[in-house]
mmCIF file of C-alpha atoms in Angstrom:
data_model
loop_
_atom_site.group_PDB
_atom_site.id
_atom_site.type_symbol
_atom_site.label_atom_id
_atom_site.label_comp_id
_atom_site.label_asym_id
_atom_site.label_seq_id
_atom_site.Cartn_x
_atom_site.Cartn_y
_atom_site.Cartn_z
ATOM 1 C CA MET R 7 -0.047 -0.022 -0.044
ATOM 2 C CA ILE R 8 2.832 2.394 0.785
ATOM 3 C CA ARG R 9 4.292 1.642 -2.609
ATOM 4 C CA LEU R 10 1.050 2.513 -4.277
ATOM 5 C CA LEU R 11 1.103 5.826 -2.374
ATOM 6 C CA VAL R 12 4.683 6.636 -3.465
ATOM 7 C CA PHE R 13 3.735 5.608 -6.975
ATOM 8 C CA ILE R 14 0.812 8.050 -7.012
ATOM 9 C CA VAL R 15 2.897 10.932 -5.624
ATOM 10 C CA LEU R 16 5.591 10.259 -8.235
ATOM 11 C CA ALA R 17 3.041 10.035 -11.117
ATOM 12 C CA VAL R 18 1.447 13.373 -10.013
ATOM 13 C CA ILE R 19 4.903 15.042 -9.937
ATOM 14 C CA ILE R 20 5.916 13.594 -13.254
ATOM 15 C CA LEU R 21 2.805 14.459 -15.175
ATOM 16 C CA GLY R 22 2.349 17.817 -13.588
ATOM 17 C CA SER R 23 5.935 18.770 -14.394
ATOM 18 C CA ALA R 24 5.615 17.404 -17.922
ATOM 19 C CA VAL R 25 2.434 19.468 -18.561
ATOM 20 C CA LEU R 26 4.068 22.594 -17.120
ATOM 21 C CA SER R 27 7.237 21.950 -19.173
ATOM 22 C CA VAL R 28 5.427 21.825 -22.424
ATOM 23 C CA THR R 29 2.973 24.708 -21.782
ATOM 24 C CA THR R 30 5.304 27.240 -20.176
ATOM 25 C CA LYS R 31 6.375 30.079 -22.303
ATOM 26 C CA ARG R 32 9.872 30.568 -20.942
ATOM 27 C CA ILE R 33 12.516 27.981 -22.087
ATOM 28 C CA MET R 34 14.444 27.983 -18.862
ATOM 29 C CA ARG R 35 11.408 27.041 -16.934
ATOM 30 C CA ALA R 36 10.810 24.233 -19.389
ATOM 31 C CA ALA R 37 14.315 22.949 -18.687
ATOM 32 C CA THR R 38 13.642 23.099 -14.943
ATOM 33 C CA PHE R 39 10.407 21.250 -15.227
ATOM 34 C CA LEU R 40 12.248 18.718 -17.360
ATOM 35 C CA LEU R 41 14.618 18.194 -14.466
ATOM 36 C CA PHE R 42 11.724 17.423 -12.123
ATOM 37 C CA VAL R 43 10.425 14.915 -14.673
ATOM 38 C CA LEU R 44 13.764 13.148 -14.746
ATOM 39 C CA PHE R 45 13.949 13.041 -10.939
ATOM 40 C CA GLY R 46 10.362 11.523 -10.890
ATOM 41 C CA VAL R 47 11.293 8.897 -13.397
ATOM 42 C CA ALA R 48 14.352 8.132 -11.295
ATOM 43 C CA GLY R 49 12.041 7.631 -8.366
ATOM 44 C CA ILE R 50 9.962 5.253 -10.491
ATOM 45 C CA TYR R 51 13.174 3.218 -11.068
ATOM 46 C CA PHE R 52 13.818 3.164 -7.422
ATOM 47 C CA LEU R 53 10.278 2.027 -6.834
ATOM 48 C CA LEU R 54 10.746 -0.782 -9.208
ATOM 49 C CA ASP R 55 13.945 -1.823 -7.300
ATOM 50 C CA TYR R 56 16.198 -0.938 -10.168
ATOM 51 C CA THR R 57 18.469 1.019 -8.057
ATOM 52 C CA PHE R 58 21.330 1.117 -10.482
ATOM 53 C CA LEU R 59 19.112 2.426 -13.234
ATOM 54 C CA GLY R 60 17.847 5.207 -10.909
ATOM 55 C CA ALA R 61 21.333 6.174 -10.128
ATOM 56 C CA VAL R 62 22.257 6.275 -13.840
ATOM 57 C CA GLN R 63 19.213 8.326 -14.505
ATOM 58 C CA ILE R 64 20.185 10.883 -11.956
ATOM 59 C CA ALA R 65 23.758 10.954 -12.907
ATOM 60 C CA VAL R 66 23.434 11.091 -16.676
ATOM 61 C CA TYR R 67 20.073 12.631 -17.407
ATOM 62 C CA ALA R 68 19.578 15.003 -14.381
ATOM 63 C CA GLY R 69 23.226 15.734 -13.937
ATOM 64 C CA GLY R 70 24.519 15.923 -17.560
ATOM 65 C CA VAL R 71 21.790 16.364 -20.047
ATOM 66 C CA THR R 72 19.983 19.103 -18.054
ATOM 67 C CA MET R 73 23.292 20.940 -17.651
ATOM 68 C CA LEU R 74 23.734 20.889 -21.545
ATOM 69 C CA TYR R 75 20.250 22.259 -21.931
ATOM 70 C CA VAL R 76 20.936 25.004 -19.407
ATOM 71 C CA PHE R 77 24.083 25.986 -21.270
ATOM 72 C CA ALA R 78 22.415 25.786 -24.712
ATOM 73 C CA ILE R 79 19.599 28.071 -23.611
ATOM 74 C CA ALA R 80 21.941 30.522 -22.223
ATOM 75 C CA LEU R 81 24.006 30.501 -25.385
ATOM 76 C CA THR R 82 21.146 30.805 -27.769
ATOM 77 C CA ASN R 83 18.809 33.318 -25.982
ATOM 78 C CA LYS R 84 19.888 36.879 -25.223
ATOM 79 C CA ASN R 85 16.983 37.536 -22.807
ATOM 80 C CA THR R 86 16.680 34.138 -21.281
ATOM 81 C CA LEU R 87 15.809 35.150 -17.638
ATOM 82 C CA SER R 88 13.507 38.046 -18.462
ATOM 83 C CA GLY R 89 10.331 38.347 -20.576
ATOM 84 C CA ILE R 90 8.073 36.067 -22.555
ATOM 85 C CA TYR R 91 9.942 34.237 -25.139
ATOM 86 C CA GLU R 92 7.486 32.159 -27.195
ATOM 87 C CA ARG R 93 3.817 32.616 -28.082
ATOM 88 C CA LEU R 94 1.615 29.669 -28.439
ATOM 89 C CA HIS R 95 -0.894 29.931 -31.262
ATOM 90 C CA GLY R 96 -4.490 28.725 -30.806
ATOM 91 C CA GLY R 97 -5.011 26.781 -34.026
ATOM 92 C CA ARG R 98 -1.671 24.888 -33.457
ATOM 93 C CA LEU R 99 -2.567 24.232 -29.866
ATOM 94 C CA ILE R 100 -5.879 22.740 -30.710
ATOM 95 C CA ALA R 101 -4.256 20.566 -33.539
ATOM 96 C CA GLY R 102 -1.592 19.309 -31.141
ATOM 97 C CA ALA R 103 -4.058 18.541 -28.323
ATOM 98 C CA ALA R 104 -6.315 16.647 -30.812
ATOM 99 C CA ALA R 105 -3.604 14.641 -32.227
ATOM 100 C CA SER R 106 -2.226 13.738 -28.770
ATOM 101 C CA LEU R 107 -5.724 12.790 -27.468
ATOM 102 C CA VAL R 108 -6.535 10.627 -30.433
ATOM 103 C CA GLY R 109 -3.150 8.829 -30.101
ATOM 104 C CA LEU R 110 -3.628 8.409 -26.333
ATOM 105 C CA ALA R 111 -7.222 7.085 -26.826
ATOM 106 C CA MET R 112 -5.979 4.643 -29.480
ATOM 107 C CA VAL R 113 -3.111 3.263 -27.377
ATOM 108 C CA VAL R 114 -5.231 2.923 -24.183
ATOM 109 C CA PHE R 115 -8.016 1.107 -26.196
ATOM 110 C CA VAL R 116 -5.461 -1.375 -27.770
ATOM 111 C CA PHE R 117 -3.878 -1.901 -24.490
ATOM 112 C CA PHE R 118 -7.114 -2.651 -22.441
ATOM 113 C CA LYS R 119 -8.756 -4.599 -25.287
ATOM 114 C CA GLU R 120 -6.471 -7.583 -24.501
ATOM 115 C CA LYS R 121 -5.934 -9.231 -21.189
ATOM 116 C CA LEU R 122 -2.412 -8.814 -20.015
ATOM 117 C CA MET R 123 -0.629 -11.740 -18.632
ATOM 118 C CA THR R 124 0.383 -11.490 -15.112
ATOM 119 C CA VAL R 125 3.394 -12.955 -13.250
ATOM 120 C CA ALA R 126 3.670 -13.230 -9.479
ATOM 121 C CA SER R 127 7.089 -11.554 -9.414
ATOM 122 C CA SER R 128 9.490 -11.594 -6.565
ATOM 123 C CA ALA R 129 10.465 -7.860 -6.228
ATOM 124 C CA ASP R 130 13.944 -8.076 -4.998
ATOM 125 C CA GLU R 131 16.913 -5.820 -6.072
ATOM 126 C CA VAL R 132 19.167 -6.987 -8.901
ATOM 127 C CA PRO R 133 22.545 -7.428 -7.366
ATOM 128 C CA MET R 134 25.371 -5.374 -8.802
ATOM 129 C CA LYS R 135 27.575 -8.409 -9.659
ATOM 130 C CA THR R 136 24.790 -9.760 -11.849
ATOM 131 C CA ILE R 137 24.489 -6.418 -13.625
ATOM 132 C CA GLY R 138 28.305 -6.228 -14.264
ATOM 133 C CA HIS R 139 28.491 -9.781 -15.462
ATOM 134 C CA THR R 140 25.546 -9.345 -17.838
ATOM 135 C CA LEU R 141 26.876 -6.077 -19.104
ATOM 136 C CA MET R 142 30.432 -7.498 -19.809
ATOM 137 C CA GLY R 143 29.708 -11.041 -20.788
ATOM 138 C CA SER R 144 29.781 -12.196 -24.321
ATOM 139 C CA GLU R 145 27.366 -15.198 -24.116
ATOM 140 C CA LYS R 146 23.655 -15.374 -24.852
ATOM 141 C CA TYR R 147 21.601 -12.655 -23.217
ATOM 142 C CA GLN R 148 24.827 -10.656 -22.197
ATOM 143 C CA TYR R 149 25.607 -7.361 -23.549
ATOM 144 C CA VAL R 150 29.255 -6.661 -24.230
ATOM 145 C CA LEU R 151 28.689 -5.933 -28.049
ATOM 146 C CA PRO R 152 26.024 -3.183 -27.468
ATOM 147 C CA PHE R 153 28.339 -1.861 -24.754
ATOM 148 C CA GLU R 154 31.253 -1.543 -27.103
ATOM 149 C CA PHE R 155 29.006 -0.179 -29.756
ATOM 150 C CA ILE R 156 27.820 2.503 -27.587
ATOM 151 C CA SER R 157 31.299 3.496 -26.547
ATOM 152 C CA VAL R 158 32.289 3.892 -30.199
ATOM 153 C CA PHE R 159 29.006 5.790 -30.687
ATOM 154 C CA LEU R 160 29.756 8.186 -27.972
ATOM 155 C CA LEU R 161 33.316 8.786 -29.410
ATOM 156 C CA ALA R 162 31.742 9.496 -32.741
ATOM 157 C CA CYS R 163 29.338 11.970 -31.100
ATOM 158 C CA ILE R 164 32.195 13.760 -29.306
ATOM 159 C CA ILE R 165 34.079 14.181 -32.548
ATOM 160 C CA GLY R 166 30.908 15.236 -34.402
ATOM 161 C CA GLY R 167 29.941 17.713 -31.726
ATOM 162 C CA ILE R 168 33.318 19.373 -31.727
ATOM 163 C CA LEU R 169 33.387 19.370 -35.519
ATOM 164 C CA ILE R 170 29.866 21.041 -35.754
ATOM 165 C CA SER R 171 30.316 23.614 -33.115
ATOM 166 C CA ARG R 172 33.769 24.941 -33.575
ATOM 167 C CA LYS R 173 34.405 28.287 -35.034
ATOM 168 C CA GLU R 174 35.994 28.396 -38.390
ATOM 169 C CA MET V 10 3.184 -4.877 -5.934
ATOM 170 C CA ILE V 11 1.704 -2.246 -8.205
ATOM 171 C CA PRO V 12 0.006 -3.577 -11.281
ATOM 172 C CA VAL V 13 1.788 -3.023 -14.575
ATOM 173 C CA GLU V 14 -1.266 -1.254 -15.982
ATOM 174 C CA TYR V 15 -0.592 1.773 -13.672
ATOM 175 C CA TYR V 16 2.917 2.090 -15.083
ATOM 176 C CA PHE V 17 1.507 1.748 -18.511
ATOM 177 C CA VAL V 18 -1.116 4.538 -18.069
ATOM 178 C CA LEU V 19 1.556 6.816 -16.616
ATOM 179 C CA SER V 20 3.862 6.168 -19.466
ATOM 180 C CA ALA V 21 1.231 6.590 -22.123
ATOM 181 C CA LEU V 22 0.259 9.923 -20.596
ATOM 182 C CA LEU V 23 3.815 11.179 -20.434
ATOM 183 C CA PHE V 24 4.466 10.057 -24.071
ATOM 184 C CA PHE V 25 1.574 11.983 -25.356
ATOM 185 C CA VAL V 26 2.288 15.032 -23.231
ATOM 186 C CA GLY V 27 5.649 14.916 -25.113
ATOM 187 C CA VAL V 28 4.062 14.489 -28.434
ATOM 188 C CA PHE V 29 1.781 17.489 -27.657
ATOM 189 C CA GLY V 30 4.834 19.610 -26.867
ATOM 190 C CA PHE V 31 6.643 18.517 -29.942
ATOM 191 C CA PHE V 32 3.560 19.585 -32.068
ATOM 192 C CA THR V 33 3.050 22.915 -30.396
ATOM 193 C CA ARG V 34 6.405 24.331 -29.668
ATOM 194 C CA ARG V 35 8.345 26.076 -32.278
ATOM 195 C CA ASN V 36 11.580 26.649 -30.371
ATOM 196 C CA LEU V 37 14.281 23.989 -31.356
ATOM 197 C CA ILE V 38 15.359 23.449 -27.618
ATOM 198 C CA ALA V 39 11.789 23.143 -26.470
ATOM 199 C CA MET V 40 11.163 20.521 -29.161
ATOM 200 C CA LEU V 41 14.236 18.686 -27.922
ATOM 201 C CA ILE V 42 12.866 18.831 -24.443
ATOM 202 C CA SER V 43 9.623 17.302 -25.626
ATOM 203 C CA ILE V 44 11.652 14.426 -27.328
ATOM 204 C CA GLU V 45 13.287 13.920 -23.871
ATOM 205 C CA LEU V 46 9.872 13.446 -22.307
ATOM 206 C CA ILE V 47 8.979 10.840 -24.953
ATOM 207 C CA LEU V 48 12.157 8.962 -24.438
ATOM 208 C CA ASN V 49 11.507 8.926 -20.613
ATOM 209 C CA ALA V 50 8.037 7.608 -21.277
ATOM 210 C CA VAL V 51 9.537 4.692 -23.274
ATOM 211 C CA ASP V 52 12.093 4.108 -20.570
ATOM 212 C CA ILE V 53 9.449 3.689 -17.888
ATOM 213 C CA ASN V 54 7.681 1.163 -20.032
ATOM 214 C CA PHE V 55 10.803 -0.879 -20.740
ATOM 215 C CA ALA V 56 11.727 -1.103 -16.984
ATOM 216 C CA ALA V 57 8.159 -1.638 -15.789
ATOM 217 C CA PHE V 58 7.359 -4.379 -18.275
ATOM 218 C CA ASN V 59 10.731 -6.023 -17.562
ATOM 219 C CA ARG V 60 10.176 -5.925 -13.710
ATOM 220 C CA CYS V 61 6.436 -6.797 -13.551
ATOM 221 C CA LEU V 62 6.212 -9.488 -16.372
ATOM 222 C CA PHE V 63 9.634 -11.018 -16.789
ATOM 223 C CA PRO V 64 11.489 -10.440 -13.475
ATOM 224 C CA ASP V 65 14.085 -13.130 -14.123
ATOM 225 C CA GLN V 66 15.381 -11.467 -17.367
ATOM 226 C CA MET V 67 17.154 -8.195 -17.952
ATOM 227 C CA GLU V 68 16.401 -7.133 -21.498
ATOM 228 C CA GLY V 69 14.336 -4.086 -20.552
ATOM 229 C CA PHE V 70 16.826 -3.087 -17.950
ATOM 230 C CA PHE V 71 19.672 -3.028 -20.328
ATOM 231 C CA PHE V 72 17.614 -1.471 -23.141
ATOM 232 C CA THR V 73 16.752 1.405 -20.706
ATOM 233 C CA LEU V 74 20.528 1.702 -19.837
ATOM 234 C CA PHE V 75 21.616 2.013 -23.371
ATOM 235 C CA GLU V 76 18.842 4.294 -24.252
ATOM 236 C CA ILE V 77 20.035 6.685 -21.474
ATOM 237 C CA GLY V 78 23.525 6.608 -23.167
ATOM 238 C CA VAL V 79 22.184 7.162 -26.676
ATOM 239 C CA SER V 80 19.953 9.984 -25.574
ATOM 240 C CA ALA V 81 22.833 11.806 -23.858
ATOM 241 C CA ALA V 82 24.784 11.548 -27.184
ATOM 242 C CA GLU V 83 21.791 12.648 -29.181
ATOM 243 C CA THR V 84 21.265 15.675 -26.976
ATOM 244 C CA ALA V 85 24.982 16.693 -27.177
ATOM 245 C CA VAL V 86 24.912 16.467 -31.070
ATOM 246 C CA ALA V 87 21.609 18.281 -31.338
ATOM 247 C CA ILE V 88 22.548 21.133 -29.084
ATOM 248 C CA ALA V 89 25.905 21.583 -31.076
ATOM 249 C CA ILE V 90 23.795 21.821 -34.291
ATOM 250 C CA ILE V 91 21.320 24.197 -32.560
ATOM 251 C CA ILE V 92 24.236 26.530 -31.357
ATOM 252 C CA ASN V 93 25.620 26.389 -34.815
ATOM 253 C CA VAL V 94 22.149 27.237 -36.356
ATOM 254 C CA TYR V 95 21.865 30.216 -33.942
ATOM 255 C CA ARG V 96 25.261 31.421 -34.810
ATOM 256 C CA ASN V 97 24.455 31.515 -38.496
ATOM 257 C CA LEU V 98 20.790 32.457 -38.541
ATOM 258 C CA HIS V 99 20.413 34.308 -35.169
ATOM 259 C CA SER V 100 17.300 32.431 -34.285
ATOM 260 C CA THR V 101 16.219 29.127 -32.826
ATOM 261 C CA GLN V 102 12.601 29.323 -34.027
ATOM 262 C CA VAL V 103 11.864 26.699 -36.703
ATOM 263 C CA ASN V 104 9.648 29.065 -38.572
ATOM 264 C CA ARG V 105 12.511 31.369 -39.167
ATOM 265 C CA ILE V 106 14.951 29.013 -40.275
ATOM 266 C CA GLU V 107 14.224 29.046 -43.988
ATOM 267 C CA ASP V 108 17.588 29.457 -45.614
ATOM 268 C CA LEU V 109 19.935 26.534 -46.296
ATOM 269 C CA LYS V 110 23.357 27.830 -46.765
ATOM 270 C CA TYR V 111 22.963 31.233 -48.131
#
C-alpha cells in the first residue's frame, strides 16, 4: 500500500511537471520542469527496485543532459531570464491537443482490449554483480557488444559535436 | 506490488504530453525537451514491463541503460547543431529557419 502511495505521488509529480514543461512560455522554466520529470522517473526506477538504473538516470540525465540544456539556452537566448519568449498559437494548440488525445485514446484502447498476462514476481533488487556480469559477458543474453558499440558511438558523437560547433 | 497497468497509463500519458509539446512548440530547444519526455516515457515502459512481467530476465533493464547513453549523445549533437544554427541564422525558431546555406 505504501508503494502505491509513493507511485501516485511520483506520477502526479511527473505528469504535472511534464504538462508545465510543455506549456510554459519561458524555455529556462521548461528545462527546470524537465529536471523534475527526470527526478520523478528516477524515483519510479527506485520504486521498481532498479537502483542502478535510478542512479544512472540521476547521474546522466539529471546531472549531464539538463546541464547541457541550460548551457544551450544561455548561449542561444539573449534575454533568457526576462520576458516572454514564445507565443503559443491557438490553432496549433488545438491541433496538437487533438492529435495527442486521439493517439492516447488509441493506445489505451488497444492496451485494455487484451488481457495482459500477469506473473507473480519476486520484487527483490538486482545485485550489482549480476548487472556487471551481464553487461560485460559475451554469451547469450549478455551485452558486451552493445556496450562496445555505444562506446564507439559516444566517441563519434564527441568528434561530431566538436566538428559542428567549432568556429572556423 | 503495483500492477503493470498503472505504469503503462503513466507512461502513455507522459508520451502524449511529449507529443503535444513537440507539435505545439516552435523553439528548437523546447522541441528537444519534448523528445526527452517521450524517451523517458518509453524508458518507464521498458523497465516496468521487465520488472512486472519478466522479473528473471534483464532485457528491458539494459535497453533502458543503453537508451540513456544514446539519448545523452543525441542531446549533445543536437545542441551543437542548434548552437551552430543560432550562430549562422540568429534564431532558434523553426519558422524563421528558412535558408539553407545562403
